[in-house]
Amino acid sequence: MTLSRQARIRRAFSRAESYDLHARPQEAAAHRLAGLILQRGLPHGASVLDAGCGTGFLAQRLAAQASVGRYVLADLSPVMLGRAVRRLDASPGRLRIGLRPGAPLAVAMDIQAPALRPGFHVVVSSMALHWTENLGQALAALWSLVRPGGLLAVCLPGAGTFGPWRAAHQALGLPCGLQDFPSQEDLAALFPAPPEIIEEVHPLALASALDLPRHLRAVGGRVPRPGHTPLAPGALRAVAALADASPAPMAYHALHALAFRPLTH
């Protein structure tokens, strides 16, 4: 039986048992996004949707610093979702699973088709939207859940991410399995309203470029772009050698984008 791409992505993240040990850039990006949200202010008792919550890096930071009324964790992987729930249950912050009896607080969900009612004060997604099939559609779906005056805040890898790896493939005339990541201009054009965009670089501490595929497997990012055929070992070593010779760092270029939904009159 051939699995769909979405099913393979779900399986890859569900099998990433050492995610928290290897996902330092994802953790840093989530904490930065949480800080940007807090700088803009959260009303007391705010409702928050954390779409693509992973293991709960962002939720834990918001829970520790903001008084949130209803926090909905959502992820494609039920395994990741369960780990996020356990993280929050063990957190010293204000947020607790079961805070409001009857409220949906953890849901397995496809970001592109969220089965939730609109009206959130904040809809946030950190380092998850690049796995959707259509980024513009996913952003529009999340925007539809933001209440007037509310905030959509997202973070995802930008065009410079893993630049030496991609450039080495191109120089050798080899197909690269990395998906395309948006530039700041691309992301702004897809956003439902003009966003504020902040780019930050999170270098990876790799002994060799050959460690990049291992890192991606460890954080659930093992599914290549559609139609990609893996390189032979010799070709992969040639790519890694050329990437290692690059003066540019192997890094995540995290794009943080935030926009308020206009108030209706």
CSV table of C-alpha atoms in Angstrom, one decimal:
chain,number,residue,atom,x,y,z
A,1,MET,CA,0.0,0.0,0.0
A,2,THR,CA,1.4,3.4,-1.0
A,3,LEU,CA,1.0,6.1,1.6
A,4,SER,CA,0.0,9.6,0.7
A,5,ARG,CA,2.6,12.3,1.3
A,6,GLN,CA,0.5,13.6,4.3
A,7,ALA,CA,0.5,10.1,5.8
A,8,ARG,CA,4.3,9.8,5.3
A,9,ILE,CA,4.8,13.2,7.0
A,10,ARG,CA,2.6,12.2,9.9
A,11,ARG,CA,4.6,8.9,10.3
A,12,ALA,CA,7.9,10.6,10.1
A,13,PHE,CA,7.1,13.0,12.9
A,14,SER,CA,5.5,10.3,15.0
A,15,ARG,CA,8.7,8.3,14.7
A,16,ALA,CA,11.0,11.2,15.7
A,17,GLU,CA,11.5,10.0,19.2
A,18,SER,CA,14.5,12.2,19.8
A,19,TYR,CA,12.9,15.3,18.4
A,20,ASP,CA,13.4,17.5,21.5
A,21,LEU,CA,17.1,16.6,21.6
A,22,HIS,CA,17.8,17.7,18.0
A,23,ALA,CA,15.2,20.5,17.5
A,24,ARG,CA,17.1,23.3,19.0
A,25,PRO,CA,16.5,25.7,16.1
A,26,GLN,CA,12.8,24.8,16.2
A,27,GLU,CA,12.7,25.5,19.9
A,28,ALA,CA,14.6,28.8,19.5
A,29,ALA,CA,12.2,29.9,16.7
A,30,ALA,CA,9.2,29.0,18.8
A,31,HIS,CA,10.4,30.9,21.8
A,32,ARG,CA,11.1,33.9,19.6
A,33,LEU,CA,7.6,33.8,18.0
A,34,ALA,CA,6.1,33.5,21.5
A,35,GLY,CA,8.1,36.6,22.5
A,36,LEU,CA,6.8,38.5,19.4
A,37,ILE,CA,3.2,37.6,20.3
A,38,LEU,CA,3.7,38.7,23.9
A,39,GLN,CA,5.2,42.0,22.8
A,40,ARG,CA,1.9,42.8,21.0
A,41,GLY,CA,-0.1,41.9,24.0
A,42,LEU,CA,-2.6,39.2,24.8
A,43,PRO,CA,-6.0,40.1,26.4
A,44,HIS,CA,-6.7,38.4,29.7
A,45,GLY,CA,-8.3,35.0,29.0
A,46,ALA,CA,-7.2,35.0,25.3
A,47,SER,CA,-8.1,32.1,23.1
A,48,VAL,CA,-5.1,30.6,21.2
A,49,LEU,CA,-4.9,28.0,18.5
A,50,ASP,CA,-1.4,26.5,18.2
A,51,ALA,CA,-1.5,24.8,14.7
A,52,GLY,CA,1.3,22.3,14.2
A,53,CYS,CA,2.2,22.5,17.9
A,54,GLY,CA,4.8,19.7,17.7
A,55,THR,CA,6.0,18.8,21.2
A,56,GLY,CA,4.8,22.1,22.7
A,57,PHE,CA,7.8,24.4,22.6
A,58,LEU,CA,5.7,27.5,21.9
A,59,ALA,CA,2.8,26.5,24.1
A,60,GLN,CA,5.1,26.1,27.1
A,61,ARG,CA,6.6,29.5,26.6
A,62,LEU,CA,3.2,31.2,26.3
A,63,ALA,CA,1.9,29.3,29.3
A,64,ALA,CA,4.7,30.5,31.5
A,65,GLN,CA,4.3,34.1,30.6
A,66,ALA,CA,0.7,34.9,29.7
A,67,SER,CA,-2.7,34.3,31.2
A,68,VAL,CA,-4.5,32.3,28.5
A,69,GLY,CA,-8.1,31.3,28.8
A,70,ARG,CA,-8.4,28.6,26.1
A,71,TYR,CA,-5.4,27.0,24.4
A,72,VAL,CA,-6.0,24.6,21.6
A,73,LEU,CA,-3.1,22.3,20.6
A,74,ALA,CA,-3.4,20.9,17.1
A,75,ASP,CA,-1.0,18.7,15.1
A,76,LEU,CA,-1.1,16.3,12.2
A,77,SER,CA,0.7,13.7,14.4
A,78,PRO,CA,-1.2,12.3,17.4
A,79,VAL,CA,2.1,11.2,18.8
A,80,MET,CA,3.5,14.8,18.8
A,81,LEU,CA,0.2,16.0,20.1
A,82,GLY,CA,0.4,13.6,23.1
A,83,ARG,CA,4.0,14.8,23.9
A,84,ALA,CA,2.8,18.4,23.8
A,85,VAL,CA,0.0,17.6,26.2
A,86,ARG,CA,2.4,15.9,28.6
A,87,ARG,CA,4.9,18.8,28.4
A,88,LEU,CA,2.1,21.3,29.4
A,89,ASP,CA,0.9,19.0,32.2
A,90,ALA,CA,4.4,19.0,33.6
A,91,SER,CA,4.9,22.7,33.1
A,92,PRO,CA,5.0,25.1,36.0
A,93,GLY,CA,3.2,27.7,33.9
A,94,ARG,CA,-0.4,28.8,34.2
A,95,LEU,CA,-1.8,26.6,31.4
A,96,ARG,CA,-3.2,23.2,32.2
A,97,ILE,CA,-4.9,20.6,30.0
A,98,GLY,CA,-8.5,20.5,31.2
A,99,LEU,CA,-8.5,24.1,32.4
A,100,ARG,CA,-12.0,24.6,30.9
A,101,PRO,CA,-14.0,21.4,31.0
A,102,GLY,CA,-15.6,20.6,27.7
A,103,ALA,CA,-13.3,22.9,25.7
A,104,PRO,CA,-11.4,21.2,22.9
A,105,LEU,CA,-7.8,21.5,24.0
A,106,ALA,CA,-6.0,18.9,21.9
A,107,VAL,CA,-7.0,17.9,18.3
A,108,ALA,CA,-5.3,15.9,15.5
A,109,MET,CA,-5.8,18.2,12.6
A,110,ASP,CA,-4.6,19.1,9.1
A,111,ILE,CA,-3.6,22.8,9.0
A,112,GLN,CA,-5.0,23.2,5.5
A,113,ALA,CA,-8.5,22.0,6.6
A,114,PRO,CA,-8.9,23.0,10.3
A,115,ALA,CA,-12.2,21.7,11.6
A,116,LEU,CA,-12.6,24.4,14.2
A,117,ARG,CA,-14.9,27.3,14.8
A,118,PRO,CA,-13.4,30.8,14.2
A,119,GLY,CA,-13.0,33.4,16.9
A,120,PHE,CA,-9.5,32.9,18.3
A,121,HIS,CA,-7.6,35.9,19.6
A,122,VAL,CA,-4.3,34.4,18.4
A,123,VAL,CA,-3.7,31.7,15.8
A,124,VAL,CA,-0.1,30.7,15.7
A,125,SER,CA,2.0,28.2,13.8
A,126,SER,CA,5.7,27.6,14.3
A,127,MET,CA,7.9,25.7,11.9
A,128,ALA,CA,5.0,23.6,10.5
A,129,LEU,CA,3.4,25.4,7.6
A,130,HIS,CA,6.1,24.5,5.1
A,131,TRP,CA,4.8,20.9,5.3
A,132,THR,CA,1.5,21.8,3.8
A,133,GLU,CA,0.8,21.2,0.1
A,134,ASN,CA,-0.4,24.8,-0.5
A,135,LEU,CA,1.1,27.5,1.8
A,136,GLY,CA,-1.3,30.2,0.6
A,137,GLN,CA,-4.3,27.9,1.2
A,138,ALA,CA,-3.0,27.0,4.7
A,139,LEU,CA,-2.5,30.7,5.6
A,140,ALA,CA,-6.0,31.6,4.4
A,141,ALA,CA,-7.5,28.7,6.4
A,142,LEU,CA,-5.8,29.9,9.6
A,143,TRP,CA,-6.7,33.5,8.9
A,144,SER,CA,-10.3,32.5,8.7
A,145,LEU,CA,-10.1,31.4,12.4
A,146,VAL,CA,-8.8,34.7,13.7
A,147,ARG,CA,-11.4,37.0,15.2
A,148,PRO,CA,-11.5,40.7,14.1
A,149,GLY,CA,-8.7,42.5,15.9
A,150,GLY,CA,-6.9,39.2,16.5
A,151,LEU,CA,-3.4,38.1,15.5
A,152,LEU,CA,-2.1,35.5,13.0
A,153,ALA,CA,1.6,34.8,13.8
A,154,VAL,CA,3.6,32.2,12.0
A,155,CYS,CA,7.2,31.0,11.6
A,156,LEU,CA,8.6,28.8,8.9
A,157,PRO,CA,12.0,28.2,7.2
A,158,GLY,CA,12.9,30.8,4.6
A,159,ALA,CA,14.7,30.7,1.3
A,160,GLY,CA,18.2,30.7,2.7
A,161,THR,CA,17.6,27.6,4.8
A,162,PHE,CA,20.4,25.0,4.2
A,163,GLY,CA,21.8,27.2,1.5
A,164,PRO,CA,25.2,25.3,1.1
A,165,TRP,CA,23.4,22.0,0.8
A,166,ARG,CA,21.1,23.3,-1.9
A,167,ALA,CA,23.9,25.1,-3.7
A,168,ALA,CA,26.1,22.0,-3.8
A,169,HIS,CA,23.3,20.0,-5.5
A,170,GLN,CA,22.9,22.8,-8.1
A,171,ALA,CA,26.6,23.0,-8.7
A,172,LEU,CA,26.9,19.3,-9.3
A,173,GLY,CA,23.7,19.2,-11.5
A,174,LEU,CA,22.0,16.9,-9.0
A,175,PRO,CA,18.3,17.0,-7.9
A,176,CYS,CA,17.9,18.3,-4.3
A,177,GLY,CA,15.3,16.6,-2.1
A,178,LEU,CA,14.7,19.8,-0.1
A,179,GLN,CA,11.4,21.5,-0.7
A,180,ASP,CA,11.4,25.1,-1.8
A,181,PHE,CA,11.1,27.6,1.1
A,182,PRO,CA,9.6,31.1,0.6
A,183,SER,CA,11.5,34.3,0.5
A,184,GLN,CA,10.3,37.2,2.6
A,185,GLU,CA,8.6,38.6,-0.6
A,186,ASP,CA,7.0,35.3,-1.4
A,187,LEU,CA,5.6,35.0,2.2
A,188,ALA,CA,4.3,38.6,2.2
A,189,ALA,CA,2.5,38.0,-1.1
A,190,LEU,CA,0.8,34.9,0.3
A,191,PHE,CA,-0.2,36.4,3.6
A,192,PRO,CA,-3.9,37.4,3.9
A,193,ALA,CA,-3.0,40.9,5.1
A,194,PRO,CA,0.3,42.9,5.0
A,195,PRO,CA,2.5,41.2,7.6
A,196,GLU,CA,5.5,42.3,9.6
A,197,ILE,CA,8.3,39.9,8.8
A,198,ILE,CA,11.4,39.3,10.8
A,199,GLU,CA,14.1,36.9,9.7
A,200,GLU,CA,16.5,35.2,12.1
A,201,VAL,CA,19.3,32.7,11.4
A,202,HIS,CA,19.7,29.6,13.6
A,203,PRO,CA,23.0,27.8,12.7
A,204,LEU,CA,23.2,24.0,13.0
A,205,ALA,CA,26.1,22.5,14.9
A,206,LEU,CA,27.0,19.8,12.4
A,207,ALA,CA,30.4,18.0,12.3
A,208,SER,CA,29.8,17.6,8.5
A,209,ALA,CA,27.2,18.3,6.0
A,210,LEU,CA,26.5,14.6,5.9
A,211,ASP,CA,24.9,15.1,9.3
A,212,LEU,CA,22.2,17.3,7.8
A,213,PRO,CA,20.1,14.3,6.5
A,214,ARG,CA,20.5,12.7,10.0
A,215,HIS,CA,19.4,15.9,11.6
A,216,LEU,CA,16.3,16.0,9.4
A,217,ARG,CA,15.4,12.4,10.2
A,218,ALA,CA,15.8,13.1,13.9
A,219,VAL,CA,13.3,16.1,13.8
A,220,GLY,CA,10.8,14.3,11.5
A,221,GLY,CA,11.8,16.1,8.3
A,222,ARG,CA,12.8,13.1,6.4
A,223,VAL,CA,10.0,13.3,3.7
A,224,PRO,CA,11.6,14.8,0.5
A,225,ARG,CA,9.9,17.0,-2.1
A,226,PRO,CA,7.3,15.2,-4.2
A,227,GLY,CA,8.9,13.0,-7.0
A,228,HIS,CA,12.4,13.1,-5.6
A,229,THR,CA,14.6,10.0,-6.0
A,230,PRO,CA,17.3,9.7,-3.3
A,231,LEU,CA,20.9,10.1,-4.4
A,232,ALA,CA,23.3,7.3,-4.6
A,233,PRO,CA,25.8,7.2,-1.6
A,234,GLY,CA,28.7,8.5,-3.8
A,235,ALA,CA,26.7,11.4,-5.1
A,236,LEU,CA,25.5,12.2,-1.6
A,237,ARG,CA,29.1,12.3,-0.3
A,238,ALA,CA,30.1,14.6,-3.2
A,239,VAL,CA,27.3,17.0,-2.3
A,240,ALA,CA,28.4,16.9,1.4
A,241,ALA,CA,32.0,17.6,0.5
A,242,LEU,CA,31.1,20.6,-1.6
A,243,ALA,CA,28.7,21.9,1.1
A,244,ASP,CA,31.4,21.6,3.7
A,245,ALA,CA,33.7,23.8,1.6
A,246,SER,CA,31.1,26.6,1.5
A,247,PRO,CA,31.9,29.6,3.7
A,248,ALA,CA,28.2,30.0,4.4
A,249,PRO,CA,26.8,28.3,7.6
A,250,MET,CA,24.4,25.5,7.4
A,251,ALA,CA,21.4,27.1,9.1
A,252,TYR,CA,17.7,27.6,9.4
A,253,HIS,CA,16.6,31.0,8.2
A,254,ALA,CA,13.4,31.4,10.2
A,255,LEU,CA,10.8,33.8,8.8
A,256,HIS,CA,8.5,35.2,11.5
A,257,ALA,CA,5.4,36.9,10.0
A,258,LEU,CA,2.6,38.6,12.0
A,259,ALA,CA,-0.5,40.4,11.0
A,260,PHE,CA,-3.6,41.7,12.9
A,261,ARG,CA,-7.0,41.0,11.4
A,262,PRO,CA,-8.8,44.3,10.8
A,263,LEU,CA,-11.7,45.2,13.0
A,264,THR,CA,-15.1,45.0,11.3
A,265,HIS,CA,-17.5,47.9,11.5
